[in-house]
Short mmCIF file of C-alpha atoms in Angstrom, two decimals:
data_model
loop_
_atom_site.label_atom_id
_atom_site.label_comp_id
_atom_site.label_asym_id
_atom_site.label_seq_id
_atom_site.Cartn_x
_atom_site.Cartn_y
_atom_site.Cartn_z
CA MET V 244 11.39 19.06 -27.76
CA LYS V 245 10.42 19.97 -24.26
CA ILE V 246 10.24 17.15 -21.75
CA GLN V 247 8.62 17.83 -18.41
CA ILE V 248 8.64 15.45 -15.48
CA LEU V 249 5.79 16.00 -13.05
CA GLY V 250 6.36 14.80 -9.53
CA THR V 251 6.90 16.07 -6.03
CA GLY V 252 10.29 14.44 -5.75
CA CYS V 253 9.74 10.83 -4.88
CA PRO V 254 12.34 8.26 -5.99
CA LYS V 255 10.15 7.23 -8.92
CA CYS V 256 10.13 10.76 -10.32
CA LYS V 257 13.92 10.77 -10.37
CA ALA V 258 13.98 7.40 -12.04
CA LEU V 259 11.54 8.57 -14.71
CA SER V 260 13.51 11.72 -15.52
CA GLU V 261 16.72 9.71 -15.81
CA ALA V 262 15.03 7.17 -18.06
CA ALA V 263 13.55 9.92 -20.25
CA GLU V 264 16.89 11.70 -20.63
CA HIS V 265 18.57 8.44 -21.44
CA ALA V 266 16.00 7.62 -24.10
CA ALA V 267 16.23 11.09 -25.65
CA LYS V 268 20.02 10.91 -25.79
CA ASP V 269 19.89 7.48 -27.38
CA LEU V 270 17.57 8.79 -30.04
CA GLY V 271 19.74 11.84 -30.60
CA ILE V 272 16.85 14.24 -30.13
CA ALA V 273 17.48 17.82 -29.11
CA TYR V 274 15.60 18.26 -25.89
CA GLU V 275 15.30 20.31 -22.77
CA ILE V 276 14.11 18.71 -19.59
CA GLU V 277 12.28 20.37 -16.74
CA LYS V 278 11.21 18.94 -13.43
CA VAL V 279 7.89 20.29 -12.26
CA THR V 280 7.76 19.81 -8.51
CA ASP V 281 5.18 22.40 -7.52
CA ILE V 282 1.93 20.65 -6.71
CA GLU V 283 -0.24 23.46 -8.04
CA LYS V 284 1.54 23.34 -11.38
CA ILE V 285 1.33 19.55 -11.45
CA MET V 286 -2.38 19.72 -10.91
CA SER V 287 -2.77 22.21 -13.74
CA PHE V 288 -1.87 19.37 -16.10
CA GLY V 289 -4.82 17.42 -14.76
CA VAL V 290 -2.87 14.34 -13.71
CA MET V 291 -3.81 12.36 -10.61
CA MET V 292 -0.77 10.18 -10.31
CA THR V 293 2.89 11.00 -10.23
CA PRO V 294 5.36 10.70 -11.78
CA ALA V 295 4.05 11.87 -15.12
CA LEU V 296 5.82 12.53 -18.38
CA VAL V 297 4.81 15.54 -20.47
CA VAL V 298 6.16 16.07 -23.95
CA ASP V 299 5.63 19.46 -25.58
CA GLY V 300 2.71 20.13 -23.27
CA ASP V 301 0.95 16.80 -23.79
CA VAL V 302 0.66 14.31 -20.94
CA LYS V 303 2.07 11.02 -22.22
CA VAL V 304 2.61 8.79 -19.22
CA VAL V 305 1.00 8.87 -15.78
CA GLY V 306 1.95 7.05 -12.62
CA LYS V 307 4.52 4.67 -13.95
CA ILE V 308 7.93 4.32 -15.48
CA PRO V 309 7.66 2.82 -18.94
CA ALA V 310 10.19 0.36 -20.26
CA ALA V 311 13.10 1.87 -22.17
CA ASP V 312 11.87 0.96 -25.64
CA GLU V 313 8.37 2.16 -24.87
CA LEU V 314 9.80 5.49 -23.80
CA LYS V 315 11.77 5.72 -27.01
CA LYS V 316 8.65 5.00 -29.00
CA ILE V 317 6.81 7.82 -27.24
CA LEU V 318 9.63 10.29 -27.73
CA SER V 319 10.35 9.39 -31.35
CA SER V 320 6.72 9.63 -32.39
CA GLU V 321 6.66 13.13 -30.93
CA SER V 322 9.81 14.35 -32.61
CA LYS V 323 8.47 13.88 -36.13
CA MET C 237 -0.03 6.01 3.09
CA LYS C 238 3.49 4.82 3.35
CA CYS C 239 5.56 5.29 0.26
CA GLN C 240 5.36 1.83 -1.08
CA CYS C 241 4.52 3.08 -4.51
CA GLN C 242 3.12 -0.29 -5.13
CA SER C 243 1.52 -1.56 -8.21
CA GLU C 244 2.35 1.38 -10.34
CA ALA C 245 3.58 -1.39 -12.40
CA ALA C 246 5.10 -0.55 -15.66
CA VAL C 247 3.16 -2.18 -18.41
CA VAL C 248 5.41 -4.65 -20.05
CA GLU C 249 4.81 -4.38 -23.71
CA ALA C 250 4.89 -7.36 -25.91
CA PRO C 251 2.67 -8.31 -28.75
CA VAL C 252 1.16 -11.56 -27.66
CA ASN C 253 -0.09 -14.21 -29.97
CA LYS C 254 -2.36 -17.05 -29.01
CA GLY C 255 0.33 -19.67 -28.50
CA SER C 256 2.48 -17.70 -26.10
CA SER C 257 -0.52 -16.59 -24.07
CA THR C 258 -1.44 -20.23 -23.43
CA THR C 259 2.14 -20.79 -22.32
CA TRP C 260 1.90 -17.85 -19.96
CA ILE C 261 -1.31 -19.06 -18.37
CA MET C 262 -0.02 -22.61 -18.02
CA THR C 263 3.23 -21.40 -16.48
CA THR C 264 1.31 -19.25 -14.02
CA LEU C 265 -0.92 -22.17 -13.01
CA ILE C 266 2.07 -24.45 -12.56
CA GLY C 267 3.80 -21.72 -10.58
CA ILE C 268 0.85 -21.39 -8.22
CA ALA C 269 0.62 -25.17 -7.80
CA LEU C 270 4.35 -25.30 -7.00
CA TRP C 271 3.83 -22.55 -4.47
CA PHE C 272 1.29 -24.64 -2.56
CA VAL C 273 3.51 -27.74 -2.63
CA LEU C 274 6.48 -25.77 -1.34
CA TYR C 275 4.40 -24.01 1.29
CA SER C 276 3.10 -27.29 2.69
CA GLN C 277 6.69 -28.50 3.10
CA LEU C 278 7.89 -25.44 4.99
CA VAL C 279 7.54 -26.75 8.53
CA PRO C 280 9.67 -29.89 8.08
CA PHE C 281 12.18 -27.79 6.17
CA SER C 282 12.47 -25.22 8.96
CA GLU C 283 12.73 -27.99 11.56
CA TRP C 284 15.56 -29.53 9.63
CA ILE C 285 17.43 -26.21 9.39
CA VAL C 286 17.03 -25.53 13.11
CA SER C 287 18.16 -29.06 14.02
CA LEU C 288 21.39 -28.40 12.16
CA LEU C 289 22.22 -25.36 14.27
CA PRO C 290 24.45 -25.92 17.30
CA ILE C 291 21.98 -24.44 19.77
CA GLU C 292 20.71 -26.13 22.87
CA LYS C 293 17.00 -26.82 22.83
CA GLY C 294 14.74 -25.00 25.25
CA THR C 295 16.91 -21.94 25.72
CA HIS C 296 15.76 -18.40 24.98
CA LEU C 297 18.10 -18.31 22.01
CA ALA C 298 16.72 -21.52 20.57
CA GLU C 299 13.18 -20.18 20.86
CA ALA C 300 14.11 -16.98 19.06
CA VAL C 301 16.10 -18.70 16.33
CA THR C 302 13.34 -21.22 15.71
CA PHE C 303 10.80 -18.44 15.33
CA PHE C 304 13.06 -16.68 12.87
CA PHE C 305 13.62 -19.71 10.67
CA TYR C 306 9.95 -20.69 10.71
CA ASP C 307 8.70 -17.25 9.87
CA THR C 308 11.14 -16.00 7.28
CA PRO C 309 10.30 -18.46 4.47
CA LYS C 310 6.63 -18.47 5.42
CA VAL C 311 6.20 -14.72 5.40
CA LEU C 312 8.27 -14.37 2.25
CA MET C 313 6.16 -16.90 0.38
CA LEU C 314 2.87 -15.44 1.59
CA LEU C 315 4.06 -11.96 0.70
CA THR C 316 4.96 -13.03 -2.82
CA LEU C 317 1.61 -14.69 -3.45
CA VAL C 318 -0.42 -11.80 -2.00
CA VAL C 319 1.48 -9.18 -3.95
CA PHE C 320 1.13 -11.15 -7.17
CA VAL C 321 -2.61 -11.65 -6.77
CA MET C 322 -3.14 -8.02 -5.83
CA GLY C 323 -1.04 -6.90 -8.78
CA VAL C 324 -3.32 -8.84 -11.11
CA ILE C 325 -6.49 -7.54 -9.42
CA ARG C 326 -5.27 -3.97 -9.46
CA SER C 327 -4.67 -4.06 -13.18
CA PHE C 328 -8.47 -3.93 -13.48
CA PHE C 329 -8.63 -0.61 -11.63
CA SER C 330 -7.18 2.83 -12.12
CA PRO C 331 -7.59 6.09 -10.20
CA GLU C 332 -9.31 7.63 -13.23
CA ARG C 333 -11.88 4.88 -13.31
CA THR C 334 -12.42 5.00 -9.58
CA ARG C 335 -12.92 8.74 -9.74
CA ALA C 336 -15.49 8.37 -12.49
CA LEU C 337 -17.31 5.78 -10.38
CA LEU C 338 -17.35 8.03 -7.33
CA ALA C 339 -18.02 11.44 -8.85
CA GLY C 340 -21.45 12.70 -7.91
CA LYS C 341 -22.11 9.77 -5.58
CA ASN C 342 -24.08 10.58 -2.49
CA GLU C 343 -22.64 10.26 0.94
CA GLY C 344 -23.47 7.01 2.59
CA LEU C 345 -23.41 4.64 -0.33
CA GLY C 346 -20.55 6.68 -1.76
CA ASN C 347 -18.52 6.19 1.42
CA ILE C 348 -18.97 2.44 1.24
CA ALA C 349 -18.01 2.28 -2.43
CA ALA C 350 -15.04 4.57 -1.83
CA ALA C 351 -13.71 2.48 1.05
CA CYS C 352 -13.90 -0.72 -1.00
CA LEU C 353 -12.29 0.92 -4.02
CA GLY C 354 -9.57 2.26 -1.73
CA ILE C 355 -8.32 -1.28 -1.21
CA VAL C 356 -8.07 -2.24 -4.88
CA THR C 357 -7.17 1.00 -6.64
CA PRO C 358 -3.46 1.24 -7.27
CA PHE C 359 -1.89 4.41 -6.00
CA CYS C 360 1.26 5.36 -4.22
CA SER C 361 1.65 7.68 -1.29
CA CYS C 362 3.58 10.09 -3.48
CA SER C 363 0.35 10.42 -5.47
CA ALA C 364 -1.90 10.97 -2.46
CA VAL C 365 -2.00 14.72 -2.87
CA PRO C 366 -2.72 14.91 -6.63
CA LEU C 367 -5.22 12.11 -6.17
CA PHE C 368 -6.97 13.97 -3.38
CA ILE C 369 -7.22 17.17 -5.42
CA GLY C 370 -8.23 15.26 -8.53
CA PHE C 371 -11.10 13.62 -6.66
CA VAL C 372 -12.34 16.75 -4.89
CA SER C 373 -12.14 18.96 -7.95
CA ALA C 374 -14.05 16.42 -10.02
CA GLY C 375 -17.00 16.58 -7.67
CA VAL C 376 -16.34 13.61 -5.40
CA PRO C 377 -17.65 14.78 -1.99
CA LEU C 378 -14.94 15.50 0.58
CA GLY C 379 -16.19 12.82 2.98
CA VAL C 380 -16.24 10.20 0.22
CA THR C 381 -12.71 11.17 -0.79
CA PHE C 382 -11.63 10.68 2.79
CA SER C 383 -13.21 7.24 2.95
CA PHE C 384 -11.08 6.34 -0.05
CA LEU C 385 -7.89 7.84 1.37
CA ILE C 386 -8.38 6.23 4.78
CA ALA C 387 -9.24 2.77 3.45
CA ALA C 388 -6.18 2.59 1.23
CA PRO C 389 -3.59 2.45 4.03
CA MET C 390 -5.95 1.17 6.72
CA VAL C 391 -6.89 -2.06 4.96
CA ASN C 392 -3.48 -2.96 3.71
CA GLU C 393 -3.57 -5.94 1.38
CA ILE C 394 -0.21 -7.23 2.57
CA ALA C 395 -1.38 -7.08 6.18
CA LEU C 396 -4.57 -8.85 5.19
CA GLY C 397 -2.74 -11.67 3.39
CA LEU C 398 -0.20 -12.17 6.15
CA LEU C 399 -2.83 -12.14 8.89
CA PHE C 400 -4.74 -14.77 6.96
CA GLY C 401 -1.68 -16.95 6.51
CA LEU C 402 -0.24 -16.60 10.00
CA LEU C 403 -3.22 -16.10 12.27
CA GLY C 404 -6.19 -17.57 10.46
CA TRP C 405 -9.21 -16.29 8.60
CA LYS C 406 -11.09 -15.00 11.64
CA VAL C 407 -8.48 -12.41 12.48
CA ALA C 408 -8.09 -11.47 8.80
CA ALA C 409 -11.85 -11.09 8.32
CA ALA C 410 -12.13 -9.01 11.48
CA TYR C 411 -9.31 -6.76 10.30
CA LEU C 412 -10.96 -6.30 6.89
CA PHE C 413 -14.38 -5.65 8.35
CA PHE C 414 -13.29 -3.16 10.98
CA GLY C 415 -10.79 -1.42 8.70
CA LEU C 416 -13.51 -0.81 6.14
CA GLY C 417 -15.86 0.22 8.92
CA ILE C 418 -13.48 2.89 10.18
CA ALA C 419 -12.93 4.25 6.67
CA ILE C 420 -16.65 4.39 5.93
CA VAL C 421 -17.68 5.95 9.24
CA ALA C 422 -14.73 8.34 9.49
CA GLY C 423 -15.30 9.59 5.93
CA TRP C 424 -18.98 10.00 6.62
CA VAL C 425 -18.31 11.92 9.85
CA ILE C 426 -15.83 14.22 8.11
CA GLY C 427 -18.42 14.78 5.39
CA ARG C 428 -21.05 15.70 8.03
CA PHE C 429 -18.80 18.45 9.36
CA HIS C 430 -18.92 20.21 5.96
CA LEU C 431 -15.31 21.14 6.10
CA GLU C 432 -14.82 22.12 2.47
CA GLY C 433 -13.83 25.57 3.67
CA TRP C 434 -10.88 24.06 5.50
CA LEU C 435 -9.12 23.05 2.34
CA GLU C 436 -6.27 25.25 1.25
CA ASP C 437 -7.63 27.98 -1.02
CA TRP C 438 -5.89 26.94 -4.20
CA VAL C 439 -7.28 23.42 -3.95
CA ARG C 440 -10.85 24.66 -4.07
CA ASN C 441 -10.00 26.66 -7.14
CA ALA C 442 -8.12 23.90 -8.90
CA ARG C 443 -9.70 23.10 -12.19
CA ALA C 444 -11.11 19.67 -12.61
CA GLY C 445 -8.64 18.64 -15.18
CA ALA C 446 -9.09 15.38 -16.91
CA VAL C 447 -6.51 14.05 -19.24
CA ALA C 448 -7.67 11.76 -21.94
CA LEU C 449 -4.92 9.21 -22.03
CA PRO C 450 -5.00 6.58 -24.70
CA SER C 451 -6.84 3.80 -22.95
CA GLU C 452 -4.81 0.67 -22.61
CA LYS C 453 -6.42 -2.59 -23.52
CA LEU C 454 -4.84 -5.20 -21.34
CA THR C 455 -4.89 -8.87 -22.18
CA PHE C 456 -4.92 -11.51 -19.50
CA VAL C 457 -1.23 -12.08 -20.04
CA ASP C 458 -0.56 -8.36 -19.51
CA ARG C 459 -2.31 -8.65 -16.17
CA ILE C 460 -0.18 -11.62 -15.15
CA LYS C 461 2.86 -9.59 -16.10
CA GLU C 462 1.63 -6.69 -13.99
CA GLY C 463 1.42 -9.11 -11.09
CA LEU C 464 5.00 -10.19 -11.67
CA VAL C 465 6.21 -6.59 -11.91
CA ALA C 466 4.43 -5.87 -8.62
CA VAL C 467 6.22 -8.83 -7.01
CA ARG C 468 9.59 -7.62 -8.23
CA GLU C 469 8.97 -4.04 -7.11
CA ILE C 470 7.24 -4.58 -3.81
CA VAL C 471 8.94 -7.71 -2.49
CA GLY C 472 12.22 -6.18 -3.63
CA LYS C 473 11.44 -3.12 -1.55
CA VAL C 474 9.90 -4.49 1.62
CA TRP C 475 12.08 -7.51 2.36
CA PRO C 476 14.46 -5.62 4.68
CA TRP C 477 11.42 -4.47 6.68
CA MET C 478 10.18 -8.01 6.74
CA ILE C 479 13.48 -9.42 8.04
CA ALA C 480 13.69 -6.67 10.65
CA GLY C 481 10.11 -7.36 11.72
CA ILE C 482 10.72 -11.08 12.00
CA ALA C 483 13.90 -10.47 13.98
CA ALA C 484 11.96 -8.23 16.38
CA GLY C 485 9.24 -10.87 16.57
CA ALA C 486 11.84 -13.56 17.24
CA PHE C 487 13.33 -11.50 20.05
CA ILE C 488 9.91 -11.01 21.64
CA HIS C 489 9.13 -14.69 21.19
CA GLY C 490 12.38 -15.84 22.81
CA TYR C 491 13.07 -13.28 25.48
CA ALA C 492 10.04 -11.19 26.43
CA PRO C 493 8.54 -12.47 29.69
CA ALA C 494 4.96 -13.54 29.02
CA GLU C 495 3.62 -12.35 32.39
CA LEU C 496 4.93 -8.85 31.87
CA LEU C 497 3.54 -8.55 28.34
CA ALA C 498 0.21 -10.00 29.33
CA SER C 499 -0.05 -7.50 32.16
CA ILE C 500 0.80 -4.57 29.87
CA MET C 501 -1.03 -5.59 26.72
CA GLY C 502 -3.59 -7.96 28.18
CA LYS C 503 -7.31 -7.35 27.88
CA ASP C 504 -7.76 -6.45 31.52
CA THR C 505 -5.58 -3.38 31.24
CA TRP C 506 -7.91 -0.55 30.25
CA TRP C 507 -5.18 1.86 29.19
CA SER C 508 -3.38 -0.57 26.92
CA VAL C 509 -5.39 0.31 23.79
CA PRO C 510 -4.77 4.08 23.84
CA ALA C 511 -1.15 3.40 24.83
CA ALA C 512 -0.76 1.10 21.82
CA VAL C 513 -2.12 3.80 19.50
CA VAL C 514 0.10 6.53 20.96
CA VAL C 515 3.16 4.29 20.65
CA GLY C 516 2.14 3.25 17.15
CA ILE C 517 1.71 6.67 15.52
CA PRO C 518 5.36 7.78 15.46
CA MET C 519 6.49 4.30 14.48
CA TYR C 520 7.18 3.82 10.83
CA SER C 521 6.94 0.40 9.33
CA ASN C 522 5.03 -1.28 6.62
CA ALA C 523 2.75 -4.24 6.97
CA ALA C 524 5.39 -6.83 6.14
CA GLY C 525 7.47 -5.61 9.07
CA ILE C 526 4.73 -5.28 11.63
CA ILE C 527 2.84 -8.56 11.23
CA PRO C 528 5.60 -10.84 12.60
CA VAL C 529 5.73 -8.57 15.65
CA VAL C 530 1.96 -8.88 15.98
CA GLU C 531 2.23 -12.64 15.76
CA ALA C 532 4.86 -12.80 18.51
CA LEU C 533 2.92 -10.42 20.79
CA LEU C 534 -0.23 -12.49 20.46
CA GLY C 535 1.75 -15.63 21.27
CA LYS C 536 2.85 -13.99 24.52
CA GLY C 537 -0.70 -13.32 25.66
CA ALA C 538 -1.30 -9.82 24.38
CA ALA C 539 -4.96 -9.09 23.68
CA LEU C 540 -6.05 -9.20 20.05
CA GLY C 541 -7.79 -5.80 20.12
CA THR C 542 -4.79 -4.07 21.64
CA VAL C 543 -2.45 -5.59 19.08
CA LEU C 544 -4.75 -4.73 16.16
CA SER C 545 -4.99 -1.13 17.35
CA PHE C 546 -1.24 -0.98 17.55
CA MET C 547 -0.90 -2.38 14.05
CA MET C 548 -3.48 -0.05 12.53
CA ALA C 549 -1.87 2.97 14.18
CA VAL C 550 1.55 2.00 12.84
CA ILE C 551 0.31 1.40 9.31
CA ALA C 552 -2.40 4.01 8.85
CA LEU C 553 -1.49 7.00 11.01
CA SER C 554 1.91 8.47 10.55
CA LEU C 555 3.68 11.78 10.72
CA PRO C 556 5.14 11.60 7.20
CA GLU C 557 1.60 11.25 5.94
CA ALA C 558 0.48 14.30 7.89
CA ILE C 559 3.30 16.30 6.34
CA ILE C 560 2.24 15.27 2.82
CA LEU C 561 -1.39 16.11 3.56
CA ARG C 562 -0.41 19.49 5.01
CA LYS C 563 -0.01 20.76 1.46
CA VAL C 564 -3.72 20.47 0.74
CA LEU C 565 -5.40 20.50 4.13
CA THR C 566 -5.33 23.13 6.79
CA LEU C 567 -3.92 22.04 10.14
CA ARG C 568 -7.41 21.93 11.57
CA LEU C 569 -8.54 19.44 8.95
CA ILE C 570 -5.49 17.26 9.59
CA ALA C 571 -6.30 17.33 13.31
CA VAL C 572 -9.85 16.23 12.51
CA TYR C 573 -8.50 13.46 10.28
CA PHE C 574 -6.18 12.13 12.98
CA GLY C 575 -8.86 12.55 15.62
CA VAL C 576 -11.54 10.68 13.71
CA VAL C 577 -9.32 7.85 12.48
CA GLY C 578 -7.62 7.57 15.86
CA SER C 579 -10.97 7.26 17.64
CA GLY C 580 -12.00 4.58 15.18
CA ILE C 581 -8.86 2.60 15.92
CA LEU C 582 -9.47 2.94 19.67
CA ALA C 583 -13.02 1.72 19.20
CA VAL C 584 -11.82 -1.32 17.28
CA GLY C 585 -9.33 -2.15 20.03
CA TYR C 586 -11.92 -2.01 22.80
CA LEU C 587 -14.55 -3.88 20.76
CA PHE C 588 -12.15 -6.71 20.02
CA ASN C 589 -10.98 -7.01 23.57
CA ALA C 590 -14.60 -7.15 24.69
CA PHE C 591 -15.76 -9.76 22.15
CA PHE C 592 -12.77 -12.02 21.56
CA SER C 593 -11.69 -13.63 24.74
#
C-alpha cells in the first residue's frame, strides 16, 4: 500500500511518519512511504491541517497523531 | 502563530460504558476541587520554602528568589487549568466546522465571528498556511480570513488565563476586548483594500477541496480526555519557557531599579509604546514565558499599555510567522499585515496609557 504523509516538515509530521511506518511494520504490510512537503501538493488533497495521513490516495487522518492501535486499525482495514 | 501545535490532541479511543463515564466525570470534578484547595495554599507554601533558604531578607537576591518561588507553582497550576479547560472547549470546534460557519459570510459580522472563532478553533502554526488557503478557496472573504488568523495568536488563551490569575480580571478583560478589536478591525481594513490580487497566483487557483472525513462523535469523557492530552502536550512543551520567563521576571523584580524602568516604560514617555513594539517583534517567546516578565515590569512601575503592547508584539508578530506566510502572500501583503496589526497594537498601548492611570 502507499502511505503518504502530508506536512511541511514540522516535528509532528516526522512523528506521524515514524508512527505510521512502525504500525505498518508491526502489521507486516508491504508498503511504500512518501513525505509530501510541497504546500501546493498538500492542498491538492484538500486538507486544512497538517500532518495528514493518506493511504492509497484517501485522506485518513488530519491534524493529529493517532494512537498506535488506532493507526494499526486504519492501516489493516485498508490492506484487505 | 508560534508553533505550539496545541490541542491537536490525539483522540484517545476507548469504548466507554456508563459506569466508567461516571467515574471519569467524578474524578475530573474531584481533580478540579483539589486544584482550588492546593491553589489557595500556595502562598503559605512558598513562604515556607523561602524561609528555609539561607538568604538574608531584604536583599536583591532575596527579592528575586521570593518572586521565583511564588510564581513558579502559581503559574504552573494556572497554566495546567487553563490548558485543560481550553482543550475541552476546543474539542467542540474544528477548522472544517469553522470554515463552514464563515464561508459566504459578509464582511463586518463575518470579521467579528471569525475573530471569536479564532480563539477557540484548534490549529497549529504549522497548519496556518493550509488553513489560510482552505478558507480563501472555500469562499471565506480574505478580510474575514485575516480576522481569524490574527485573533488566533493575538488573543492567546494561555496569556488570557495567566493575566486573569496574576493580574486580575480587569487586565484580562481589557486584553481580550482589545485583542479581538484589533483582529476585527485589522481584518476589515485588509478586506477593504481588496487585495485578493496580492495572493500568490497558485493560491487563487487552488481548488476548494473538501475532504469528507468520517465525523467523530465525541462523548463527554472523550472531551475530558482531549483536555488531558492537551495538558500533557502543551504543559510538557512550554514549561522551559515558563521557567525562563519567571527567572527573567525574578531578575527584574529583584535587581531592576524602579526609577529607571518607570522613566523608560512609564506612561509619560511618549516613545515607550512604539519602542516596546519594535523590541517585541524579533523576540520569540510564548505566552507562558512572557507573562511573568509582564508581571514584574508592572510591579516596577511600567505603564500597563506599554507592557500590553510589548506582550502583544512578542506573541502575535514574529519573523518566523512572516516566513511561513511568505509562501502564500506576496511581500506587499505581508507588509500590509504587519503594518495593520502593528498599528492596532500601538493604538492599544496609547489607549491604555491614557485611560488606566
